[in-house]
Coordinates of N, CA, C and O in Angstrom, one line a residue:
X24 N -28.7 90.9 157.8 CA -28.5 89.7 158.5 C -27.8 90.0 159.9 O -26.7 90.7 160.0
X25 N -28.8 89.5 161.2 CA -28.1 90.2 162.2 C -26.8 89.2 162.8 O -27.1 88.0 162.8
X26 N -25.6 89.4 163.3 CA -24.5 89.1 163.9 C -25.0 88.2 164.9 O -26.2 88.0 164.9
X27 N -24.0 87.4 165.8 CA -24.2 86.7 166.9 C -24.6 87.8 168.2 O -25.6 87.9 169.0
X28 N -23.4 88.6 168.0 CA -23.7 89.1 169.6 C -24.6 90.2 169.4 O -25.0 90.6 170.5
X29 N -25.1 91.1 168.1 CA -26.2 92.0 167.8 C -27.4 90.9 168.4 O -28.0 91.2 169.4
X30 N -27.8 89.5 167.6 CA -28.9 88.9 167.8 C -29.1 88.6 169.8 O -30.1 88.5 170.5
X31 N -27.7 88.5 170.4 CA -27.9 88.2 172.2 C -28.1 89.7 172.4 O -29.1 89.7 173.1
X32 N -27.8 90.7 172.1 CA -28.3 92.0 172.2 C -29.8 92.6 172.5 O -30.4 93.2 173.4
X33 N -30.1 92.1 171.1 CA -31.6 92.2 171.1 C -32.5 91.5 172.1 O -33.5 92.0 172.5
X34 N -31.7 90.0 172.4 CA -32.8 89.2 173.0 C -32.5 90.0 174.0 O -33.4 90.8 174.2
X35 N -31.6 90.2 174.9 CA -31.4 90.9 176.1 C -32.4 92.2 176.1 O -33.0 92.4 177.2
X36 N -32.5 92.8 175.4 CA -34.0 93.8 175.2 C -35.3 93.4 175.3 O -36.1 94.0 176.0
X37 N -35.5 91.9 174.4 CA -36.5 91.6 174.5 C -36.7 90.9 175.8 O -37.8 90.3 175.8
X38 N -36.0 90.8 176.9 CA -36.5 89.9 177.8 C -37.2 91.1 179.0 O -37.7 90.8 180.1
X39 N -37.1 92.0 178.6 CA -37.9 93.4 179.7 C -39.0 93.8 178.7 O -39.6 94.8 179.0
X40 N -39.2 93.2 177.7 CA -40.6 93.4 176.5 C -41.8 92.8 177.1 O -41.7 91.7 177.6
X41 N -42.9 93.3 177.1 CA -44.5 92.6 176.9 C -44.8 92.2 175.4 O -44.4 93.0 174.5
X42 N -45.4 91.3 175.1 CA -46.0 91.2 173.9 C -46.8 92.2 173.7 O -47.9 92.4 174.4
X43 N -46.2 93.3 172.4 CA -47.2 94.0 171.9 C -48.7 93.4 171.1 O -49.9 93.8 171.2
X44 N -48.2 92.5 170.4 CA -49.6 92.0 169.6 C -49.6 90.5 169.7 O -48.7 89.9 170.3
X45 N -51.0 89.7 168.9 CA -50.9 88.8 169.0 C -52.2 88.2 167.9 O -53.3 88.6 167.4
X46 N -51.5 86.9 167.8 CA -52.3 86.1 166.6 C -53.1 85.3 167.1 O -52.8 84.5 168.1
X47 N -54.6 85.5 166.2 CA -55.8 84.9 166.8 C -56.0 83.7 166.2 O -55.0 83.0 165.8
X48 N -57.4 83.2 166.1 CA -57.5 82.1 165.1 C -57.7 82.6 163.7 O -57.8 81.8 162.8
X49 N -57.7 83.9 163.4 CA -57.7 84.1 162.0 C -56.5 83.9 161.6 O -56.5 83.2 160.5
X50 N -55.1 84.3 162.2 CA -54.0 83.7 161.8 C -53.3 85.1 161.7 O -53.3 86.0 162.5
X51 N -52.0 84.7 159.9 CA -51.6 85.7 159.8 C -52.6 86.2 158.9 O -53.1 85.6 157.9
X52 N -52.9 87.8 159.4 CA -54.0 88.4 157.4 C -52.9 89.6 157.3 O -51.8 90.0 157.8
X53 N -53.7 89.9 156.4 CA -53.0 91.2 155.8 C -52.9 92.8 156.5 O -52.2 93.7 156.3
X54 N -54.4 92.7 157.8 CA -53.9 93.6 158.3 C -53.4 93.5 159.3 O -52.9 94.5 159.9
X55 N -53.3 92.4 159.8 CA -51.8 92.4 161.0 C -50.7 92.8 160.4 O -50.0 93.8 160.8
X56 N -50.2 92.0 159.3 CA -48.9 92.6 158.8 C -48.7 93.9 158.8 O -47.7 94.4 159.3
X57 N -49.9 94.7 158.3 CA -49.9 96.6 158.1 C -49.7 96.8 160.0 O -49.0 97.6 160.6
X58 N -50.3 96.3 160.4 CA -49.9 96.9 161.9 C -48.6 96.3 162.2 O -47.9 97.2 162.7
X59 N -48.1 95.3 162.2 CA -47.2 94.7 162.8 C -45.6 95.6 161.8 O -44.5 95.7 162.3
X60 N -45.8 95.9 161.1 CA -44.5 96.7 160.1 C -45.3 98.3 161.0 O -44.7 99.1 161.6
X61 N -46.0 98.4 160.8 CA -45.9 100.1 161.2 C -45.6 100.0 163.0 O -45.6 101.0 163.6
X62 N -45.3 98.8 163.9 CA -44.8 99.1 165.1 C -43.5 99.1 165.1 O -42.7 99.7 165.9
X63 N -43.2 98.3 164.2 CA -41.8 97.5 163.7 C -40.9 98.9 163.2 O -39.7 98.9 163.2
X64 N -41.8 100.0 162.8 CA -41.3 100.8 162.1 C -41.2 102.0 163.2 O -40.7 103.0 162.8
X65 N -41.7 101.8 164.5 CA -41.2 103.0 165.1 C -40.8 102.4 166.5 O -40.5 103.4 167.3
X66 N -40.8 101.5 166.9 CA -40.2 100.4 167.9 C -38.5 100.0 167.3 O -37.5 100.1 168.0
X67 N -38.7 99.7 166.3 CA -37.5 98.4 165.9 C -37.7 97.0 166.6 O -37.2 96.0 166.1
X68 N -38.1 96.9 167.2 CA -38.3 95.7 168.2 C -40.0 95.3 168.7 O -40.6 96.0 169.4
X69 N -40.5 93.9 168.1 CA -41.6 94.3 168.8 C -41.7 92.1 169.1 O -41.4 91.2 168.3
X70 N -42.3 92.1 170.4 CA -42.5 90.9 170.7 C -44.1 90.6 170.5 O -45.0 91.4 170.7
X71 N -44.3 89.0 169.9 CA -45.8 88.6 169.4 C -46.0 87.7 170.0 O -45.0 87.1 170.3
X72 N -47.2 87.2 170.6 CA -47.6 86.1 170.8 C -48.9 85.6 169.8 O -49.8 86.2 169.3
X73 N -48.4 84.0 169.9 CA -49.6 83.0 169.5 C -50.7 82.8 170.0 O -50.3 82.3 171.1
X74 N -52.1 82.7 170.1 CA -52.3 82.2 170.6 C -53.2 80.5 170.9 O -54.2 80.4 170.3
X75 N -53.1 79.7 171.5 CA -53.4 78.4 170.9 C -54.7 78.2 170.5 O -55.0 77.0 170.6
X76 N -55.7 79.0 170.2 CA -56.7 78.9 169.2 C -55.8 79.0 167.6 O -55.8 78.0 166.8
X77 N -55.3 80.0 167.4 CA -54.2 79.8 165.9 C -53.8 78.4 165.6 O -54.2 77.9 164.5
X78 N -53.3 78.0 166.1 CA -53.2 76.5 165.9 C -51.4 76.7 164.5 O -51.1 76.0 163.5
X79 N -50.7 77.5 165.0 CA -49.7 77.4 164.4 C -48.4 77.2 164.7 O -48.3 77.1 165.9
X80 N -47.3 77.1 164.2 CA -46.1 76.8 164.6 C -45.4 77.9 165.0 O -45.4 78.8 164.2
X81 N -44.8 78.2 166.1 CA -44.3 79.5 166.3 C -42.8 80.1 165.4 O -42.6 81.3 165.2
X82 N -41.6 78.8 165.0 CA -40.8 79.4 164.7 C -41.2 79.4 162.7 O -40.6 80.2 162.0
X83 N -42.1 78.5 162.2 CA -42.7 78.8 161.1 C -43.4 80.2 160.9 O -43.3 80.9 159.9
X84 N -44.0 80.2 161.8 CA -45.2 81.7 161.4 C -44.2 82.7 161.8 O -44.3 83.6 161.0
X85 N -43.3 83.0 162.7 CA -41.8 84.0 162.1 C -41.2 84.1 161.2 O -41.1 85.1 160.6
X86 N -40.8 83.0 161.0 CA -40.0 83.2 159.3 C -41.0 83.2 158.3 O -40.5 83.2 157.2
X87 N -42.2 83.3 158.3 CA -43.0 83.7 157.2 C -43.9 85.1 157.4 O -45.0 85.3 156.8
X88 N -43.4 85.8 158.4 CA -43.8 87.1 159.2 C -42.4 87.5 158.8 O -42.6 88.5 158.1
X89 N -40.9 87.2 158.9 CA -40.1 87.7 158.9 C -39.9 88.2 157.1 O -39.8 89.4 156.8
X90 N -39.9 87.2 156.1 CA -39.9 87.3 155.1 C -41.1 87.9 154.1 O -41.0 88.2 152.9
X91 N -42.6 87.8 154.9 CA -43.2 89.1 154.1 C -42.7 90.9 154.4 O -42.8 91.8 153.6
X92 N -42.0 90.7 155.9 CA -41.6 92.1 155.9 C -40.6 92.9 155.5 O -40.3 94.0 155.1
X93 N -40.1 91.9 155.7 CA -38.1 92.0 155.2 C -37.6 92.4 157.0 O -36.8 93.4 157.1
X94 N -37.7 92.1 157.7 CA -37.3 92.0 159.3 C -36.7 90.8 159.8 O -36.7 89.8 159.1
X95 N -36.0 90.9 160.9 CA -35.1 89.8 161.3 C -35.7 88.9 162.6 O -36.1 89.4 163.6
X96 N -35.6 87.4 162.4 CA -36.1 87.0 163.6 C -35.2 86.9 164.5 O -34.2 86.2 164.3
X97 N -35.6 87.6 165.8 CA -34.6 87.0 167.0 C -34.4 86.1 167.4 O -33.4 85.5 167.3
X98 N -35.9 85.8 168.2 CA -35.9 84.5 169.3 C -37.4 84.2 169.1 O -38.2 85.0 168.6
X99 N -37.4 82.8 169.5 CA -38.8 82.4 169.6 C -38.6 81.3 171.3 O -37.6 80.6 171.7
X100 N -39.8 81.7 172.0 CA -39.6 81.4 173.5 C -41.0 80.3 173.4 O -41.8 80.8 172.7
X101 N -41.6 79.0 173.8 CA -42.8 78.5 173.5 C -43.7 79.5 172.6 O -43.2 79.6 171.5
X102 N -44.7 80.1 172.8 CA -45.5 80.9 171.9 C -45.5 81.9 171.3 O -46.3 82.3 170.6
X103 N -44.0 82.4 171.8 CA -43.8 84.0 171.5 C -42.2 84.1 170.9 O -41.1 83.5 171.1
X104 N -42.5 84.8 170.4 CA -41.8 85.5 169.2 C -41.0 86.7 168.9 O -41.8 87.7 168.8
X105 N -39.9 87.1 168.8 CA -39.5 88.4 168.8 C -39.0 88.7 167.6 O -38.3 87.8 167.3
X106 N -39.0 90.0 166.4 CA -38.8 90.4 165.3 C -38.1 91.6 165.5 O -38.4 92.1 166.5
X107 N -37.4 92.0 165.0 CA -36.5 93.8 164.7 C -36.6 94.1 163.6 O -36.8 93.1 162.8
X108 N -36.4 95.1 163.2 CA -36.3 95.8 161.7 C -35.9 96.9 162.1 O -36.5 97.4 163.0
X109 N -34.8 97.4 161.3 CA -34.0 98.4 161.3 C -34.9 99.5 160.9 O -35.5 99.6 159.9
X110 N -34.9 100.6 162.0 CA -35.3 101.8 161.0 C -34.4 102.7 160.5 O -33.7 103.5 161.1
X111 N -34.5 102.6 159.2 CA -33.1 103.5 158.7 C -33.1 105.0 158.9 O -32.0 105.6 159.0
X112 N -34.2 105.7 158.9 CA -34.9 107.1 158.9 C -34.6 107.4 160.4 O -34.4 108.6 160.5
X113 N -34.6 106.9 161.8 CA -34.8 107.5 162.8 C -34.5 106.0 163.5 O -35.4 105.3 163.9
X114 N -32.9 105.5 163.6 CA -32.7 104.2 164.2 C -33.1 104.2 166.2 O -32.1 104.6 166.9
X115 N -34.0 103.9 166.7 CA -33.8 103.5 168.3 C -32.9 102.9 168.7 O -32.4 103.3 169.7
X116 N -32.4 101.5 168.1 CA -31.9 100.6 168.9 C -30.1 101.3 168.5 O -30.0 101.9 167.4
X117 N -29.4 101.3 169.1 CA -28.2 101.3 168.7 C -26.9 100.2 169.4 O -26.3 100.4 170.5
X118 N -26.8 99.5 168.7 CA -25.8 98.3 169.1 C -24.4 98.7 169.8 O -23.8 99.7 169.5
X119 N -24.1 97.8 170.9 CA -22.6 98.4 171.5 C -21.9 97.8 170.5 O -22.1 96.7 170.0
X120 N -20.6 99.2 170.5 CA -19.6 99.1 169.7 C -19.7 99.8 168.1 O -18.8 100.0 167.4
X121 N -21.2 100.1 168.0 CA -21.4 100.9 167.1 C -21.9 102.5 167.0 O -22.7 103.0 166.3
X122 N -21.1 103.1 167.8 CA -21.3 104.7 168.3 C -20.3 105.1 167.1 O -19.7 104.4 166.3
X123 N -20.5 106.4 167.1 CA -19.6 107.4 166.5 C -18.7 107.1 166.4 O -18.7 106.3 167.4
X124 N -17.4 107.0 165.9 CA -16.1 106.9 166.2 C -15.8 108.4 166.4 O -16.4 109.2 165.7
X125 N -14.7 108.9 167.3 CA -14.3 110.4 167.1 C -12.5 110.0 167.3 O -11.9 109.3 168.1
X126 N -11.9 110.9 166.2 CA -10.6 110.5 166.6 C -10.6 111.4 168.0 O -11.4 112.2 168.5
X127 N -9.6 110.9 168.5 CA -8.7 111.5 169.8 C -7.8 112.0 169.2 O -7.2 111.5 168.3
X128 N -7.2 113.4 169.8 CA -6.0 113.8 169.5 C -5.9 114.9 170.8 O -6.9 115.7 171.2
X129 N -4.6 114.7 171.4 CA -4.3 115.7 172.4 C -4.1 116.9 172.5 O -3.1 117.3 171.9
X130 N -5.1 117.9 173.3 CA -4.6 119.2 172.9 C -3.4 119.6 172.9 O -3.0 120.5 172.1
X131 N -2.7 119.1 173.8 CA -1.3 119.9 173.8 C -0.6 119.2 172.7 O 0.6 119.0 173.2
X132 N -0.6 118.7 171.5 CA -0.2 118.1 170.7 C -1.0 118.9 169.0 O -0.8 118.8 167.8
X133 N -1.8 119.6 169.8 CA -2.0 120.8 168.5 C -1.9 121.7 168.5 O -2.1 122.4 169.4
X134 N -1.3 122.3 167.0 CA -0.8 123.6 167.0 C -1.7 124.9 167.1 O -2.2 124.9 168.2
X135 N -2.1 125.9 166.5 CA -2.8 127.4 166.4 C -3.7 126.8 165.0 O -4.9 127.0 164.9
X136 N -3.1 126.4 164.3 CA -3.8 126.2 162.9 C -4.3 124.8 163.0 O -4.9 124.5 161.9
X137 N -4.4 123.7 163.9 CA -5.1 122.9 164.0 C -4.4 121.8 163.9 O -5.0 120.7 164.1
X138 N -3.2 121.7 163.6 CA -2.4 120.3 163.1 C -1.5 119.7 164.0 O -0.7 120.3 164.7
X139 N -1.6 118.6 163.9 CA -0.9 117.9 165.4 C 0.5 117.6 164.6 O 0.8 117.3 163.4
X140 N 1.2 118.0 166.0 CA 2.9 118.0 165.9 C 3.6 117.1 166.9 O 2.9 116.7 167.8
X141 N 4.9 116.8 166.7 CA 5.1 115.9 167.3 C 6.1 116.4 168.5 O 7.2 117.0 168.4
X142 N 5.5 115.9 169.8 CA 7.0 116.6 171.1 C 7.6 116.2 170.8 O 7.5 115.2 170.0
X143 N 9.1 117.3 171.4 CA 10.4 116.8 171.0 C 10.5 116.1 172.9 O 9.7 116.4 173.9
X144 N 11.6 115.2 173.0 CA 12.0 114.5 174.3 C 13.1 115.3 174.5 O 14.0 115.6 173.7
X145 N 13.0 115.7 176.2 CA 14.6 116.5 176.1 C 15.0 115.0 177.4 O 16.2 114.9 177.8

């Protein structure tokens, strides 16, 4: 489940996106889904359009695109649509505030063997 400010994150991504794919009047089938999870899978992010021959609802046909894949819906803009799915194997997107943490510790506050000591104040 994505956060508030992860989900304004994303849309702020998606708004420099083209729609990669898009739905015809066949609708949703089964091999869009196979394409749309294998971009989803090396993207994380991918924007869809409708198009008005489909004759569908756009924030419906997300959440039933969202919940065959197991992916998250971002935003839906008139026709278009944006989804993410984490890739766990090889993540692209990386959220601020979620980097490495590294402690800090001051060199001159460690010893020869590695362990921080404490100045004395004269």
């Amino acid at each position: 489940m994505l956060k508030g400010k992860q989900r304004a994150y994303l849309r702020s991504i998606a708004n420099t996106l083209k729609p990669s794919t898009q739905i015809g009047k066949d609708g949703v089938t089964e091999s869009f889904l196979e394409q749309l999870d294998d971009m989803l899978r090396k993207r994380e992010i991918v924007k869809v359009t409708i198009l008005e021959t489909a004759g569908l609802e756009t924030k419906e046909t997300a959440n039933a695109i969202c919940e065959a894949l197991r992916a998250e819906f971002v935003q839906a803009i008139g026709s278009k649509f944006t989804l993410y799915k984490r890739n766990t194997e090889n993540p692209q997107i990386v959220f601020p505030g979620h980097e490495q943490a590294k402690a800090k510790v001051k060199a001159e506050n460690v010893t020869k063997k590695g362990k921080a000591t404490k100045r004395s104040v004269r």
